[in-house]
Amino acid sequence: MTGTSSTASGRTARLVAGHCGLEGVRRAVSDPLAHGLQPLLAQCLRARPGLAPPRLLRSKYKPGRKLTAYYTLEAGSDCRAPRHIAVTWSTVPADLGEASALEREAEARGLVEPFTQLVSASPDGCLTLMTAPIDPAFPALVRLYEPGYVTATASSLDRRSTAGRGEVHTIRYRPGQRHVLRVVTAEAAGQLEVSPPASGGSIVKVYRDETGALVTAVAAALDAVLTASVPGVRPARSIGYVEADRAAWWAVEDGEPLWRRLSDPRAPEMLRRIGQAVRLVHEAGPVPVDSARPGAASWPGQASAHPWIPALPRHDAFAELAVTARAAEHIHGLLPHVGARMRDVISRLGVALDARPAEPATLTHGDLKCDNLLATQGEVRLIDLDKAAIAEPALDLGKFVADVSWWCDSLGVDARPAISAFVDGYGPCDRVRLARARDLAVLFHLKLAARRIPVHHPQWAERVVRAVRLAENAVAGGAR
């Protein structure tokens, strides 16, 4: 190892360990070219005068282990859309052997240009650059970026698919975690200034296991239940699931995230119907109906009306306590005093939840938040059912109330009318369910603060402190 690379390795180790503090982490992700990325890009791109700095999308810090940031990169005028890249500073050298094999496949499929390579690492392997569509955890991702492949797949899944060669656009590129793509026809893309177009085409979500098959089955069953009972509320339309790719295909739904409508005078009626839909899901099952098919489940009295649903994962409030604590690791590392206060609140919430036994588990959305509810022409579409689970109903209620409160606070809107409309639509229920939902709303508030406030935000520390103080006040109020 040269003296230069040894120095770089030492800087990476100090950065990841937290010795550079909050400002060190913030500088690294905000200006990656000055923190090791420049030579990696030089390996991957031919000399390109005036190359714009990468645009930061998201950062994630795990003290003592790694710092990861996700960007888009304008690779040149001959590149139709920005390329998504992931940059990781780590204490452990990366093994890029499998990534190199995928890179060769990408080259064979014509997906490398305008890059010369899609994977690069520092001499010590502790700083890595990975470019879409490379991800060893999702080997099928490479072919899902090939226009010819997705065009043929779309045609085989949906006869309504518009003819013409498809284009693939990245919505989410998170190596090792998840990927979401947008497939549109070249004709549609050429007719609209927005790229990708605002409507039309397909959404492709790629999984590490068979979750995609489960999600499409849940969506089909919910569609049968909700369409007949709550007009205007239904899941997104599933196009199909491709087992070989572990990919679920969905029709693109018009509309915008619900949080954008929270200040609309018509929002309360929409929230009331969402409450009705959620209550219907909670009250409708599922229960086992066929012992000859282990894991199969459906709703009482409707076994013949909609598809079988395989066994869903189970989830509970104590798992959420652990997830929230893990999500806040970076707060403990960068703001130890605030992290200790956060731990105390989580512990007190655990005691409160333990004192109120949970209700029997039922079907839950699992990720009920405004981003997963699309509002369009007075109707609502449920999307992202990836976390559908068998769990207590209070988890859905607590998460949604916390999320609506979060967005109303961000928009400067009073959250009480929106929450009241949702609860009114949900209807009367057991007092224990509501009490647990209140405790869980505080827990989800902390989780949102840990995940939604990026470390690179100039007011990260102030916003985290405020979120923890609000949670402390809510817990103290509940105790009184």
Coordinates of N, CA and C in Angstrom, one line a residue, residues 219-431:
A219 N -52.5 -7.7 -3.4 CA -53.2 -6.6 -4.1 C -54.4 -7.1 -4.8
A220 N -54.4 -8.3 -5.4 CA -55.6 -8.8 -6.1 C -56.7 -9.1 -5.1
A221 N -56.4 -9.6 -3.9 CA -57.4 -9.9 -2.9 C -58.0 -8.6 -2.4
L222 N -57.2 -7.6 -2.1 CA -57.7 -6.3 -1.6 C -58.5 -5.6 -2.6
D223 N -58.2 -5.8 -3.9 CA -59.0 -5.1 -4.9 C -60.4 -5.7 -4.9
A224 N -60.5 -7.0 -4.7 CA -61.8 -7.6 -4.7 C -62.6 -7.2 -3.5
V225 N -61.9 -7.0 -2.4 CA -62.6 -6.6 -1.1 C -63.0 -5.1 -1.1
L226 N -62.0 -4.2 -1.5 CA -62.2 -2.8 -1.4 C -63.1 -2.2 -2.4
T227 N -63.0 -2.6 -3.7 CA -63.7 -2.1 -4.8 C -65.2 -2.1 -4.6
A228 N -65.7 -3.2 -4.0 CA -67.1 -3.4 -3.7 C -67.6 -2.7 -2.5
S229 N -66.7 -2.3 -1.6 CA -67.2 -1.7 -0.3 C -66.8 -0.3 -0.1
V230 N -65.7 0.2 -0.7 CA -65.3 1.6 -0.5 C -65.0 2.2 -1.8
P231 N -66.0 2.7 -2.5 CA -65.8 3.3 -3.9 C -64.7 4.3 -3.9
G232 N -63.8 4.2 -4.8 CA -62.7 5.2 -5.0 C -61.4 4.8 -4.3
V233 N -61.4 3.7 -3.5 CA -60.2 3.3 -2.9 C -59.9 1.9 -3.3
R234 N -58.7 1.7 -3.9 CA -58.3 0.4 -4.3 C -56.8 0.3 -4.5
P235 N -56.2 -0.9 -4.5 CA -54.8 -1.0 -4.8 C -54.4 -0.7 -6.2
A236 N -53.1 -0.4 -6.4 CA -52.6 -0.2 -7.8 C -52.9 -1.5 -8.6
R237 N -53.0 -1.4 -9.9 CA -53.3 -2.6 -10.7 C -52.0 -3.4 -11.0
S238 N -52.0 -4.6 -10.6 CA -50.9 -5.5 -10.8 C -50.9 -6.1 -12.2
I239 N -49.8 -6.0 -12.9 CA -49.7 -6.6 -14.3 C -49.2 -8.0 -14.2
G240 N -48.4 -8.3 -13.2 CA -47.9 -9.7 -13.1 C -46.6 -9.8 -12.4
Y241 N -46.2 -11.0 -12.2 CA -45.0 -11.3 -11.4 C -44.1 -12.3 -12.3
V242 N -42.8 -11.9 -12.4 CA -41.9 -12.8 -13.2 C -41.0 -13.5 -12.2
E243 N -41.2 -14.7 -12.1 CA -40.4 -15.5 -11.1 C -38.9 -15.5 -11.3
A244 N -38.6 -15.6 -12.6 CA -37.2 -15.7 -12.9 C -36.4 -14.4 -12.6
D245 N -37.1 -13.3 -12.6 CA -36.5 -12.0 -12.3 C -36.8 -11.6 -10.8
R246 N -37.7 -12.3 -10.2 CA -38.2 -11.9 -8.9 C -38.6 -10.4 -8.9
A247 N -39.4 -10.2 -10.0 CA -39.9 -8.8 -10.2 C -41.4 -8.7 -10.4
A248 N -42.0 -7.8 -9.7 CA -43.4 -7.5 -9.8 C -43.6 -6.3 -10.7
W249 N -44.6 -6.4 -11.6 CA -44.9 -5.4 -12.6 C -46.2 -4.8 -12.2
W250 N -46.3 -3.4 -12.2 CA -47.5 -2.7 -11.9 C -47.8 -1.6 -12.9
A251 N -49.1 -1.4 -13.1 CA -49.4 -0.3 -14.0 C -49.1 1.0 -13.3
V252 N -48.6 2.0 -14.1 CA -48.4 3.3 -13.5 C -49.7 4.0 -13.2
E253 N -49.9 4.5 -12.0 CA -51.1 5.1 -11.6 C -50.9 6.6 -11.6
D254 N -51.9 7.3 -12.2 CA -51.9 8.8 -12.2 C -52.1 9.2 -10.7
G255 N -51.7 10.4 -10.5 CA -52.0 11.0 -9.1 C -50.7 11.4 -8.5
E256 N -50.8 11.9 -7.2 CA -49.7 12.3 -6.5 C -49.8 11.9 -5.0
P257 N -48.7 11.8 -4.3 CA -48.7 11.4 -2.9 C -49.8 12.1 -2.1
L258 N -50.4 11.5 -1.2 CA -51.5 12.1 -0.5 C -51.1 13.3 0.3
W259 N -49.8 13.4 0.8 CA -49.4 14.5 1.6 C -49.5 15.8 0.8
R260 N -49.5 15.7 -0.5 CA -49.6 17.0 -1.3 C -51.1 17.5 -1.3
R261 N -52.0 16.7 -0.8 CA -53.4 17.1 -0.8 C -53.9 17.4 0.6
L262 N -53.0 17.4 1.6 CA -53.5 17.6 3.0 C -54.0 19.0 3.2
S263 N -53.6 20.0 2.5 CA -54.1 21.3 2.6 C -55.4 21.6 1.8
D264 N -55.8 20.6 1.0 CA -56.9 20.7 0.1 C -58.2 20.6 0.9
P265 N -59.2 21.5 0.7 CA -60.5 21.4 1.4 C -61.2 20.1 1.3
R266 N -60.9 19.3 0.2 CA -61.5 18.0 0.0 C -60.7 16.9 0.7
A267 N -59.6 17.2 1.4 CA -58.8 16.2 2.0 C -59.5 15.4 3.1
P268 N -60.3 16.0 4.0 CA -61.0 15.3 5.0 C -61.9 14.1 4.5
E269 N -62.6 14.4 3.4 CA -63.4 13.3 2.8 C -62.6 12.2 2.3
M270 N -61.5 12.5 1.7 CA -60.6 11.5 1.2 C -60.0 10.7 2.4
L271 N -59.6 11.3 3.5 CA -59.1 10.7 4.6 C -60.1 9.8 5.3
R272 N -61.4 10.3 5.3 CA -62.5 9.5 5.9 C -62.6 8.1 5.1
R273 N -62.5 8.2 3.8 CA -62.6 6.9 3.0 C -61.4 6.0 3.2
I274 N -60.3 6.6 3.4 CA -59.1 5.8 3.7 C -59.3 5.1 5.0
G275 N -59.8 5.8 6.0 CA -60.1 5.2 7.3 C -61.1 4.0 7.1
Q276 N -62.1 4.2 6.3 CA -63.1 3.1 6.1 C -62.4 1.9 5.4
A277 N -61.5 2.2 4.5 CA -60.8 1.1 3.8 C -59.9 0.3 4.7
V278 N -59.2 1.1 5.6 CA -58.2 0.4 6.5 C -59.0 -0.4 7.5
R279 N -60.1 0.1 8.0 CA -61.0 -0.7 8.9 C -61.5 -2.0 8.3
L280 N -61.9 -1.9 7.0 CA -62.4 -3.1 6.3 C -61.3 -4.1 6.2
V281 N -60.1 -3.7 5.9 CA -58.9 -4.6 5.8 C -58.7 -5.3 7.2
H282 N -58.7 -4.5 8.2 CA -58.4 -5.0 9.6 C -59.5 -6.0 10.0
E283 N -60.8 -5.7 9.6 CA -61.9 -6.5 10.1 C -62.1 -7.8 9.2
A284 N -61.5 -7.8 8.1 CA -61.8 -8.8 7.1 C -61.0 -10.1 7.2
G285 N -60.0 -10.2 8.0 CA -59.2 -11.4 8.1 C -57.7 -11.1 7.9
P286 N -56.9 -12.0 7.3 CA -57.4 -13.3 6.8 C -57.4 -14.4 7.8
V287 N -58.1 -15.5 7.5 CA -58.1 -16.7 8.3 C -57.8 -17.9 7.4
P288 N -57.2 -19.0 7.9 CA -57.0 -20.2 7.1 C -58.3 -20.8 6.7
V289 N -58.4 -21.2 5.4 CA -59.6 -21.8 4.9 C -59.4 -23.1 4.2
D290 N -58.2 -23.6 4.1 CA -57.9 -24.8 3.4 C -56.7 -25.5 4.0
S291 N -56.9 -26.5 4.9 CA -55.7 -27.1 5.5 C -54.9 -27.9 4.5
A292 N -55.5 -28.2 3.3 CA -54.8 -29.0 2.3 C -53.8 -28.1 1.6
R293 N -53.9 -26.8 1.8 CA -52.9 -25.9 1.2 C -52.2 -25.1 2.2
P294 N -51.1 -25.6 2.8 CA -50.5 -24.9 4.0 C -50.1 -23.5 3.6
G295 N -50.4 -22.6 4.5 CA -50.1 -21.2 4.3 C -51.1 -20.4 3.5
A296 N -52.1 -21.1 2.9 CA -53.1 -20.4 2.1 C -54.0 -19.7 3.1
A297 N -54.5 -18.5 2.7 CA -55.5 -17.8 3.5 C -56.4 -17.0 2.6
S298 N -57.6 -16.7 3.1 CA -58.5 -15.8 2.4 C -59.4 -15.2 3.5
W299 N -60.5 -14.5 3.0 CA -61.4 -13.8 3.9 C -62.6 -14.6 4.2
P300 N -63.2 -14.5 5.4 CA -64.4 -15.3 5.7 C -65.5 -15.1 4.7
G301 N -66.1 -16.2 4.2 CA -67.2 -16.1 3.4 C -66.9 -15.7 1.9
Q302 N -65.6 -15.5 1.6 CA -65.3 -15.0 0.3 C -64.2 -15.9 -0.4
A303 N -64.1 -17.2 0.1 CA -63.0 -18.0 -0.4 C -63.0 -18.2 -1.9
S304 N -64.2 -18.1 -2.5 CA -64.2 -18.3 -4.0 C -64.2 -17.0 -4.8
A305 N -64.2 -15.9 -4.0 CA -64.3 -14.6 -4.7 C -62.9 -14.0 -5.2
H306 N -61.9 -14.4 -4.5 CA -60.6 -13.8 -4.9 C -59.4 -14.8 -4.6
P307 N -58.2 -14.5 -5.1 CA -57.1 -15.5 -5.1 C -56.7 -15.9 -3.7
W308 N -56.0 -17.0 -3.7 CA -55.4 -17.5 -2.5 C -54.2 -16.5 -2.2
I309 N -54.0 -16.3 -0.9 CA -52.9 -15.5 -0.4 C -52.0 -16.4 0.4
P310 N -50.7 -16.5 0.0 CA -49.8 -17.3 0.8 C -49.6 -16.8 2.2
A311 N -48.9 -17.5 3.1 CA -48.7 -17.1 4.4 C -47.9 -15.8 4.5
L312 N -48.5 -14.8 5.1 CA -47.8 -13.5 5.3 C -46.9 -13.5 6.5
P313 N -45.8 -12.7 6.5 CA -45.0 -12.6 7.6 C -45.7 -12.0 8.8
R314 N -45.3 -12.2 10.0 CA -45.9 -11.7 11.2 C -45.0 -10.5 11.7
H315 N -45.6 -9.5 12.3 CA -44.9 -8.4 12.8 C -45.6 -7.9 14.1
D316 N -44.8 -7.3 15.0 CA -45.4 -6.8 16.2 C -44.7 -5.5 16.7
A317 N -45.3 -5.0 17.7 CA -44.8 -3.7 18.2 C -43.4 -3.7 18.7
F318 N -43.0 -4.9 19.3 CA -41.7 -4.9 19.9 C -40.6 -5.0 18.8
A319 N -41.0 -5.6 17.7 CA -40.1 -5.6 16.5 C -39.9 -4.1 16.1
E320 N -41.0 -3.3 16.1 CA -40.8 -1.9 15.8 C -39.9 -1.1 16.7
L321 N -40.0 -1.5 18.0 CA -39.1 -0.9 19.0 C -37.6 -1.1 18.6
A322 N -37.3 -2.3 18.2 CA -36.0 -2.7 17.8 C -35.6 -2.0 16.5
V323 N -36.5 -1.9 15.5 CA -36.2 -1.3 14.3 C -35.9 0.2 14.5
T324 N -36.7 0.8 15.3 CA -36.5 2.3 15.6 C -35.2 2.5 16.2
A325 N -34.8 1.7 17.2 CA -33.5 1.8 17.8 C -32.3 1.7 16.8
R326 N -32.5 0.7 15.9 CA -31.4 0.6 14.8 C -31.4 1.8 13.9
A327 N -32.6 2.3 13.6 CA -32.6 3.4 12.6 C -32.0 4.6 13.2
A328 N -31.9 4.7 14.5 CA -31.3 5.9 15.2 C -29.9 5.7 15.6
E329 N -29.2 4.7 15.1 CA -27.8 4.5 15.4 C -26.9 5.7 15.1
H330 N -27.2 6.4 14.0 CA -26.4 7.5 13.7 C -26.6 8.7 14.6
I331 N -27.8 8.8 15.2 CA -28.0 9.8 16.2 C -27.2 9.6 17.4
H332 N -27.2 8.3 17.8 CA -26.4 8.0 19.0 C -24.9 8.3 18.8
G333 N -24.4 8.0 17.5 CA -23.0 8.2 17.2 C -22.6 9.7 17.1
L334 N -23.5 10.5 16.5 CA -23.2 11.9 16.3 C -23.7 12.9 17.3
L335 N -24.8 12.5 18.0 CA -25.3 13.4 19.1 C -25.6 12.4 20.3
P336 N -24.5 12.0 21.0 CA -24.7 11.0 22.1 C -25.7 11.4 23.1
H337 N -25.8 12.7 23.5 CA -26.7 13.1 24.6 C -28.2 12.9 24.1
V338 N -28.4 13.4 22.8 CA -29.7 13.3 22.2 C -30.1 11.8 22.0
G339 N -29.1 11.0 21.6 CA -29.3 9.6 21.4 C -29.7 8.9 22.7
A340 N -29.1 9.3 23.8 CA -29.5 8.7 25.1 C -30.9 9.1 25.5
R341 N -31.3 10.3 25.2 CA -32.7 10.7 25.5 C -33.7 9.9 24.6
M342 N -33.3 9.7 23.3 CA -34.1 8.9 22.4 C -34.3 7.5 22.9
R343 N -33.2 6.9 23.4 CA -33.2 5.5 23.9 C -34.2 5.5 25.1
D344 N -34.2 6.5 25.9 CA -35.0 6.5 27.1 C -36.5 6.6 26.7
V345 N -36.8 7.4 25.7 CA -38.2 7.4 25.2 C -38.6 6.1 24.6
I346 N -37.8 5.4 23.9 CA -38.1 4.1 23.3 C -38.4 3.1 24.4
S347 N -37.5 3.2 25.4 CA -37.7 2.2 26.5 C -39.0 2.5 27.3
R348 N -39.4 3.7 27.5 CA -40.6 4.0 28.2 C -41.8 3.6 27.3
L349 N -41.7 3.8 26.0 CA -42.8 3.3 25.1 C -42.9 1.8 25.2
G350 N -41.8 1.1 25.3 CA -41.8 -0.3 25.4 C -42.6 -0.8 26.7
V351 N -42.3 0.0 27.8 CA -43.0 -0.3 29.1 C -44.5 -0.1 28.9
A352 N -44.9 1.0 28.3 CA -46.3 1.4 28.1 C -47.0 0.3 27.2
L353 N -46.3 -0.1 26.2 CA -46.9 -1.1 25.3 C -47.1 -2.5 26.0
D354 N -46.1 -2.8 26.8 CA -46.1 -4.0 27.5 C -47.3 -4.1 28.5
A355 N -47.7 -2.9 29.0 CA -48.8 -2.8 30.0 C -50.2 -3.0 29.4
R356 N -50.2 -2.9 28.0 CA -51.5 -3.0 27.3 C -51.4 -4.1 26.3
P357 N -51.9 -5.3 26.6 CA -51.8 -6.4 25.7 C -52.3 -6.1 24.3
A358 N -51.6 -6.5 23.3 CA -52.0 -6.3 21.9 C -53.3 -7.2 21.6
E359 N -54.0 -6.7 20.6 CA -55.2 -7.4 20.1 C -54.7 -8.5 19.2
P360 N -55.6 -9.5 18.9 CA -55.2 -10.5 18.0 C -54.8 -9.9 16.6
A361 N -53.8 -10.5 16.0 CA -53.3 -10.0 14.8 C -54.2 -10.3 13.6
T362 N -54.2 -9.4 12.7 CA -55.0 -9.5 11.5 C -54.2 -9.0 10.3
L363 N -54.8 -8.9 9.1 CA -54.1 -8.4 8.0 C -53.9 -6.9 8.1
T364 N -52.6 -6.4 7.9 CA -52.3 -5.0 7.9 C -51.6 -4.6 6.7
H365 N -51.7 -3.3 6.3 CA -50.9 -2.8 5.2 C -49.4 -2.9 5.5
G366 N -49.0 -2.5 6.7 CA -47.7 -2.6 7.1 C -46.8 -1.4 6.8
D367 N -47.2 -0.6 5.9 CA -46.4 0.6 5.6 C -47.4 1.8 5.2
L368 N -48.4 2.0 6.1 CA -49.4 2.9 5.8 C -49.0 4.3 6.0
K369 N -48.7 5.0 4.9 CA -48.2 6.4 5.0 C -48.6 7.1 3.7
C370 N -48.5 8.5 3.8 CA -49.0 9.3 2.7 C -48.3 9.0 1.3
D371 N -47.0 8.7 1.4 CA -46.3 8.3 0.1 C -46.8 7.1 -0.6
N372 N -47.5 6.2 0.2 CA -48.0 5.0 -0.3 C -49.5 5.1 -0.6
L373 N -50.0 6.3 -0.7 CA -51.4 6.5 -1.0 C -51.4 7.6 -2.1
L374 N -51.8 7.2 -3.3 CA -51.8 8.2 -4.4 C -53.2 8.8 -4.6
A375 N -53.3 10.1 -4.6 CA -54.6 10.8 -4.7 C -54.8 11.2 -6.2
T376 N -55.9 10.9 -6.8 CA -56.2 11.2 -8.1 C -57.6 11.4 -8.4
Q377 N -58.0 12.6 -8.8 CA -59.4 12.8 -9.2 C -60.4 12.4 -8.1
G378 N -60.1 12.7 -6.9 CA -61.0 12.3 -5.8 C -60.9 10.9 -5.4
E379 N -60.0 10.1 -6.0 CA -59.9 8.7 -5.6 C -58.5 8.4 -5.0
V380 N -58.3 7.3 -4.4 CA -57.1 6.9 -3.8 C -56.6 5.5 -4.2
R381 N -55.3 5.4 -4.5 CA -54.7 4.1 -4.9 C -53.7 3.7 -3.8
L382 N -53.9 2.5 -3.3 CA -52.9 2.0 -2.4 C -51.7 1.4 -3.1
I383 N -50.5 1.8 -2.8 CA -49.3 1.2 -3.5 C -48.4 0.7 -2.4
D384 N -47.3 0.0 -2.9 CA -46.3 -0.4 -2.0 C -46.8 -1.3 -0.8
L385 N -47.3 -2.5 -1.2 CA -47.8 -3.4 -0.2 C -46.7 -4.4 0.2
D386 N -45.5 -4.0 0.0 CA -44.4 -4.9 0.3 C -44.3 -5.4 1.7
K387 N -44.8 -4.5 2.7 CA -44.7 -4.9 4.1 C -46.0 -5.4 4.7
A388 N -46.9 -5.7 3.8 CA -48.2 -6.3 4.3 C -47.9 -7.5 5.2
A389 N -48.5 -7.5 6.3 CA -48.2 -8.5 7.3 C -49.4 -8.9 8.2
I390 N -49.2 -9.9 9.0 CA -50.2 -10.3 10.0 C -49.7 -9.6 11.3
A391 N -50.5 -8.6 11.8 CA -50.0 -7.8 12.9 C -51.2 -7.2 13.6
E392 N -51.0 -6.5 14.7 CA -52.1 -5.9 15.4 C -52.5 -4.6 14.6
P393 N -53.8 -4.3 14.6 CA -54.3 -3.1 13.8 C -53.7 -1.8 14.2
A394 N -53.3 -1.7 15.5 CA -52.8 -0.4 16.0 C -51.5 0.0 15.3
L395 N -50.8 -0.9 14.8 CA -49.5 -0.6 14.0 C -49.8 0.3 12.8
D396 N -50.9 -0.1 12.0 CA -51.3 0.7 10.9 C -51.7 2.1 11.3
L397 N -52.6 2.1 12.4 CA -53.1 3.4 12.9 C -52.0 4.3 13.4
G398 N -51.1 3.8 14.2 CA -50.1 4.6 14.7 C -49.2 5.2 13.7
K399 N -48.8 4.4 12.7 CA -47.9 4.8 11.6 C -48.6 5.9 10.8
F400 N -49.9 5.7 10.4 CA -50.5 6.7 9.6 C -50.7 8.0 10.3
V401 N -51.1 8.0 11.6 CA -51.3 9.2 12.3 C -49.9 10.0 12.4
A402 N -48.9 9.2 12.7 CA -47.5 9.9 12.8 C -47.1 10.5 11.5
D403 N -47.4 9.8 10.4 CA -47.0 10.3 9.1 C -47.8 11.5 8.7
V404 N -49.2 11.5 8.9 CA -50.0 12.7 8.6 C -49.5 13.9 9.4
S405 N -49.2 13.6 10.7 CA -48.8 14.7 11.6 C -47.5 15.3 11.1
W406 N -46.6 14.4 10.6 CA -45.3 14.8 10.1 C -45.4 15.7 8.9
W407 N -46.3 15.3 7.9 CA -46.4 16.1 6.7 C -47.2 17.4 7.0
C408 N -48.2 17.4 7.9 CA -48.9 18.6 8.2 C -48.0 19.6 8.8
D409 N -47.1 19.1 9.7 CA -46.1 20.0 10.3 C -45.2 20.6 9.3
S410 N -44.8 19.8 8.3 CA -43.9 20.3 7.3 C -44.6 21.3 6.4
L411 N -45.9 21.2 6.2 CA -46.7 22.1 5.3 C -47.2 23.3 6.1
G412 N -47.1 23.3 7.4 CA -47.7 24.3 8.2 C -49.2 24.3 8.3
V413 N -49.7 23.0 8.3 CA -51.2 22.8 8.3 C -51.5 22.1 9.6
D414 N -52.6 22.5 10.2 CA -53.1 21.8 11.4 C -53.5 20.4 11.1
A415 N -52.9 19.5 11.8 CA -53.0 18.0 11.6 C -54.3 17.5 12.1
R416 N -54.9 18.2 13.1 CA -56.1 17.6 13.8 C -57.3 17.3 12.9
P417 N -57.7 18.2 12.0 CA -58.8 17.9 11.1 C -58.5 16.6 10.3
A418 N -57.3 16.5 9.8 CA -57.0 15.3 8.9 C -57.1 14.1 9.8
I419 N -56.5 14.1 11.0 CA -56.5 12.9 11.8 C -57.9 12.5 12.3
S420 N -58.7 13.6 12.6 CA -60.1 13.3 13.0 C -60.9 12.7 11.9
A421 N -60.7 13.2 10.7 CA -61.4 12.6 9.6 C -61.1 11.1 9.4
F422 N -59.8 10.8 9.5 CA -59.3 9.4 9.3 C -59.9 8.5 10.4
V423 N -59.8 9.0 11.6 CA -60.4 8.2 12.8 C -61.9 8.1 12.7
D424 N -62.5 9.1 12.2 CA -64.0 9.1 12.0 C -64.4 8.0 11.0
G425 N -63.6 8.0 9.9 CA -63.9 7.0 8.9 C -63.6 5.6 9.4
Y426 N -62.5 5.4 10.2 CA -62.2 4.1 10.7 C -63.3 3.6 11.6
G427 N -63.9 4.5 12.4 CA -65.0 4.1 13.2 C -64.6 3.6 14.6
P428 N -65.7 3.4 15.5 CA -65.4 3.0 16.9 C -64.6 1.7 17.0
C429 N -63.8 1.7 18.0 CA -63.0 0.4 18.2 C -62.6 0.3 19.6
D430 N -62.0 -0.8 20.0 CA -61.5 -1.0 21.3 C -60.6 0.1 21.8
R431 N -60.8 0.6 23.1 CA -60.0 1.6 23.6 C -58.5 1.2 23.7

